[in-house]
Amino acid sequence: MKNVLAVFLLLICLSLSSFQQEGKDKAAFHAIVDGKTFQLKEDQLFRGIVANKAGSMDGRVPAKTVVSATFNGPSYNASEGRLFNENIQVEINYEADKTGEPAGFTVAMQYESANYYSVKEQSKLTVTRFEWESDKKHFLLSADFNCKLRSWSAPADGKKDMQLKGSMSNIRVTVPSWITAKN
């Protein structure tokens, strides 16, 4: 009877420790917009993709490869009865295995019926984790950010600048095969 109890307790301990391990790599996104928590959709998937981004036609902005992730918030009827979807979009220059400040990034937000972009000189993003999965087709990415965002129509629309602070943890990023082949 003692052996059965010992085996049972051992199985419970092993089961609980495996749940803790899964929780360690659980994906999450948290953002505060001017002191208010950004509400995510309940069915939000925390994922990203590595993509090639074309440069500008005039050559001023070169083509680049970026990690792109979008975090969706609520949808509602805005003015004039049009549907508005709140979201935060993050693009980080793709630099395999690198943590710290990336060579470049952009943050955009659709919030309270307006569109915002990050003010480069007053925004900061730090990659805190870049870890390949065993298949080398995906990696987990974590980052902290603190950005000043400005309305696309500023100053004509009268909207004030917004402060966006937050973090993303263990976002699973897919690397398409044509990008892997180039690197």
Protein backbone atom coordinates (compact mmCIF):
# COMPACT_ATOMS: atom_id res chain seq x y z
CA MET A 1 0.00 0.00 0.00
CA LYS A 2 2.91 2.36 0.81
CA ASN A 3 4.44 1.68 -2.60
CA VAL A 4 1.18 2.47 -4.40
CA LEU A 5 0.85 5.72 -2.43
CA ALA A 6 4.48 6.66 -3.16
CA VAL A 7 4.04 5.97 -6.89
CA PHE A 8 0.79 7.94 -6.91
CA LEU A 9 2.44 10.94 -5.21
CA LEU A 10 5.40 10.72 -7.61
CA LEU A 11 3.02 10.75 -10.61
CA ILE A 12 1.21 13.80 -9.22
CA CYS A 13 4.53 15.65 -8.73
CA LEU A 14 5.67 14.81 -12.25
CA SER A 15 2.35 15.90 -13.71
CA LEU A 16 2.46 19.22 -11.90
CA SER A 17 6.06 19.91 -12.92
CA SER A 18 5.20 19.25 -16.59
CA PHE A 19 2.37 21.79 -16.37
CA GLN A 20 4.79 24.35 -14.94
CA GLN A 21 7.19 23.74 -17.84
CA GLU A 22 4.42 24.34 -20.40
CA GLY A 23 3.49 27.57 -18.64
CA LYS A 24 7.05 28.85 -18.93
CA ASP A 25 6.80 29.03 -22.74
CA LYS A 26 3.22 30.26 -22.84
CA ALA A 27 2.78 33.21 -25.20
CA ALA A 28 1.50 36.52 -23.88
CA PHE A 29 1.02 40.14 -24.91
CA HIS A 30 0.36 43.03 -22.56
CA ALA A 31 0.11 46.73 -23.45
CA ILE A 32 -0.85 49.94 -21.66
CA VAL A 33 -2.09 52.88 -23.76
CA ASP A 34 -1.94 56.16 -21.82
CA GLY A 35 -2.49 54.31 -18.55
CA LYS A 36 -5.31 52.06 -19.84
CA THR A 37 -4.88 48.34 -20.51
CA PHE A 38 -5.23 47.46 -24.19
CA GLN A 39 -8.00 44.84 -24.36
CA LEU A 40 -7.19 41.83 -26.55
CA LYS A 41 -9.73 39.68 -28.34
CA GLU A 42 -10.47 36.53 -26.37
CA ASP A 43 -9.50 34.25 -29.26
CA GLN A 44 -6.21 36.10 -29.89
CA LEU A 45 -3.43 33.98 -31.38
CA PHE A 46 0.04 35.07 -30.36
CA ARG A 47 2.12 34.51 -33.45
CA GLY A 48 4.24 36.29 -36.00
CA ILE A 49 5.87 35.72 -39.36
CA VAL A 50 9.16 36.68 -40.99
CA ALA A 51 8.44 38.51 -44.25
CA ASN A 52 10.29 40.40 -46.97
CA LYS A 53 9.25 44.04 -47.13
CA ALA A 54 9.75 45.92 -50.39
CA GLY A 55 11.72 49.15 -50.44
CA SER A 56 10.38 52.45 -51.71
CA MET A 57 10.21 53.17 -55.44
CA ASP A 58 12.61 56.11 -55.10
CA GLY A 59 15.24 53.95 -53.34
CA ARG A 60 15.29 55.99 -50.12
CA VAL A 61 13.93 53.10 -48.08
CA PRO A 62 15.73 49.81 -48.81
CA ALA A 63 14.03 46.42 -48.92
CA LYS A 64 14.33 44.50 -45.66
CA THR A 65 13.28 41.34 -43.88
CA VAL A 66 11.10 41.86 -40.80
CA VAL A 67 9.34 39.96 -38.05
CA SER A 68 5.70 41.04 -38.20
CA ALA A 69 3.07 40.45 -35.52
CA THR A 70 -0.42 41.88 -35.03
CA PHE A 71 -2.32 41.82 -31.75
CA ASN A 72 -6.06 42.34 -32.21
CA GLY A 73 -8.37 44.19 -29.88
CA PRO A 74 -12.11 44.83 -29.96
CA SER A 75 -14.17 45.60 -33.07
CA TYR A 76 -17.02 48.11 -32.97
CA ASN A 77 -19.07 50.52 -35.07
CA ALA A 78 -17.25 53.83 -35.26
CA SER A 79 -18.47 57.12 -36.70
CA GLU A 80 -20.47 56.98 -39.93
CA GLY A 81 -21.39 53.37 -39.08
CA ARG A 82 -18.08 51.94 -40.31
CA LEU A 83 -16.56 48.96 -38.53
CA PHE A 84 -13.34 49.73 -36.64
CA ASN A 85 -10.90 47.04 -35.49
CA GLU A 86 -8.44 48.02 -32.76
CA ASN A 87 -4.98 46.44 -33.00
CA ILE A 88 -1.29 46.91 -32.34
CA GLN A 89 1.13 45.99 -35.10
CA VAL A 90 4.83 45.41 -34.45
CA GLU A 91 7.56 45.06 -37.09
CA ILE A 92 11.12 44.31 -36.02
CA ASN A 93 14.08 43.98 -38.39
CA TYR A 94 14.86 40.26 -38.63
CA GLU A 95 18.25 39.58 -37.08
CA ALA A 96 18.54 35.86 -36.30
CA ASP A 97 19.65 35.02 -32.76
CA LYS A 98 20.08 38.67 -31.75
CA THR A 99 18.70 40.13 -28.52
CA GLY A 100 18.88 43.73 -27.38
CA GLU A 101 17.96 46.73 -29.49
CA PRO A 102 17.19 45.78 -33.11
CA ALA A 103 18.59 47.72 -36.08
CA GLY A 104 15.08 48.98 -36.74
CA PHE A 105 11.45 48.58 -35.72
CA THR A 106 8.06 50.19 -36.18
CA VAL A 107 4.92 50.08 -34.07
CA ALA A 108 1.50 51.09 -35.37
CA MET A 109 -1.82 51.14 -33.57
CA GLN A 110 -5.48 51.44 -34.44
CA TYR A 111 -7.17 52.68 -31.29
CA GLU A 112 -10.32 54.62 -30.39
CA SER A 113 -11.24 55.17 -34.06
CA ALA A 114 -7.82 56.59 -35.02
CA ASN A 115 -4.59 55.32 -36.62
CA TYR A 116 -1.21 55.92 -34.96
CA TYR A 117 2.47 55.42 -35.85
CA SER A 118 5.54 55.34 -33.60
CA VAL A 119 7.70 58.45 -33.33
CA LYS A 120 11.13 56.95 -33.98
CA GLU A 121 13.15 59.33 -31.79
CA GLN A 122 10.86 58.80 -28.79
CA SER A 123 10.31 55.05 -29.04
CA LYS A 124 12.29 52.10 -27.76
CA LEU A 125 12.01 48.33 -28.26
CA THR A 126 14.30 45.68 -26.79
CA VAL A 127 14.29 42.01 -27.84
CA THR A 128 14.69 40.01 -24.62
CA ARG A 129 14.48 36.47 -26.05
CA PHE A 130 15.21 34.87 -29.41
CA GLU A 131 15.17 31.07 -29.20
CA TRP A 132 14.91 28.66 -32.13
CA GLU A 133 12.59 25.68 -31.91
CA SER A 134 14.13 22.32 -32.84
CA ASP A 135 12.61 22.40 -36.36
CA LYS A 136 14.48 25.66 -37.22
CA LYS A 137 11.28 26.83 -38.95
CA HIS A 138 10.02 28.70 -35.91
CA PHE A 139 11.47 30.69 -33.04
CA LEU A 140 10.13 32.22 -29.83
CA LEU A 141 10.47 35.97 -29.52
CA SER A 142 10.02 38.18 -26.47
CA ALA A 143 10.38 41.97 -26.34
CA ASP A 144 9.67 45.03 -24.21
CA PHE A 145 8.56 48.31 -25.77
CA ASN A 146 7.91 51.91 -24.77
CA CYS A 147 6.73 54.09 -27.66
CA LYS A 148 5.28 57.50 -28.32
CA LEU A 149 2.57 57.19 -30.97
CA ARG A 150 1.20 59.99 -33.13
CA SER A 151 -2.01 60.12 -35.12
CA TRP A 152 -1.55 59.80 -38.88
CA SER A 153 -3.55 63.02 -39.33
CA ALA A 154 -1.78 65.07 -36.63
CA PRO A 155 -2.05 67.90 -35.89
CA ALA A 156 -5.14 68.52 -38.06
CA ASP A 157 -7.29 65.94 -36.24
CA GLY A 158 -6.57 67.38 -32.78
CA LYS A 159 -5.63 63.97 -31.31
CA LYS A 160 -2.90 64.01 -28.68
CA ASP A 161 0.15 61.75 -28.80
CA MET A 162 -0.27 58.41 -27.01
CA GLN A 163 2.22 56.55 -24.82
CA LEU A 164 2.30 52.78 -25.46
CA LYS A 165 4.19 50.56 -23.01
CA GLY A 166 4.20 46.80 -22.83
CA SER A 167 5.74 43.46 -23.57
CA MET A 168 5.28 40.36 -25.64
CA SER A 169 6.51 37.00 -24.43
CA ASN A 170 7.19 33.76 -26.29
CA ILE A 171 5.53 34.83 -29.53
CA ARG A 172 5.91 31.91 -31.96
CA VAL A 173 7.32 33.27 -35.22
CA THR A 174 7.22 31.29 -38.48
CA VAL A 175 10.17 31.56 -40.86
CA PRO A 176 9.11 30.66 -44.44
CA SER A 177 11.45 28.32 -46.30
CA TRP A 178 12.39 30.90 -48.98
CA ILE A 179 13.75 33.18 -46.25
CA THR A 180 15.60 30.36 -44.49
CA ALA A 181 17.25 29.40 -47.79
CA LYS A 182 18.62 32.96 -48.26
CA ASN A 183 20.20 33.13 -44.80
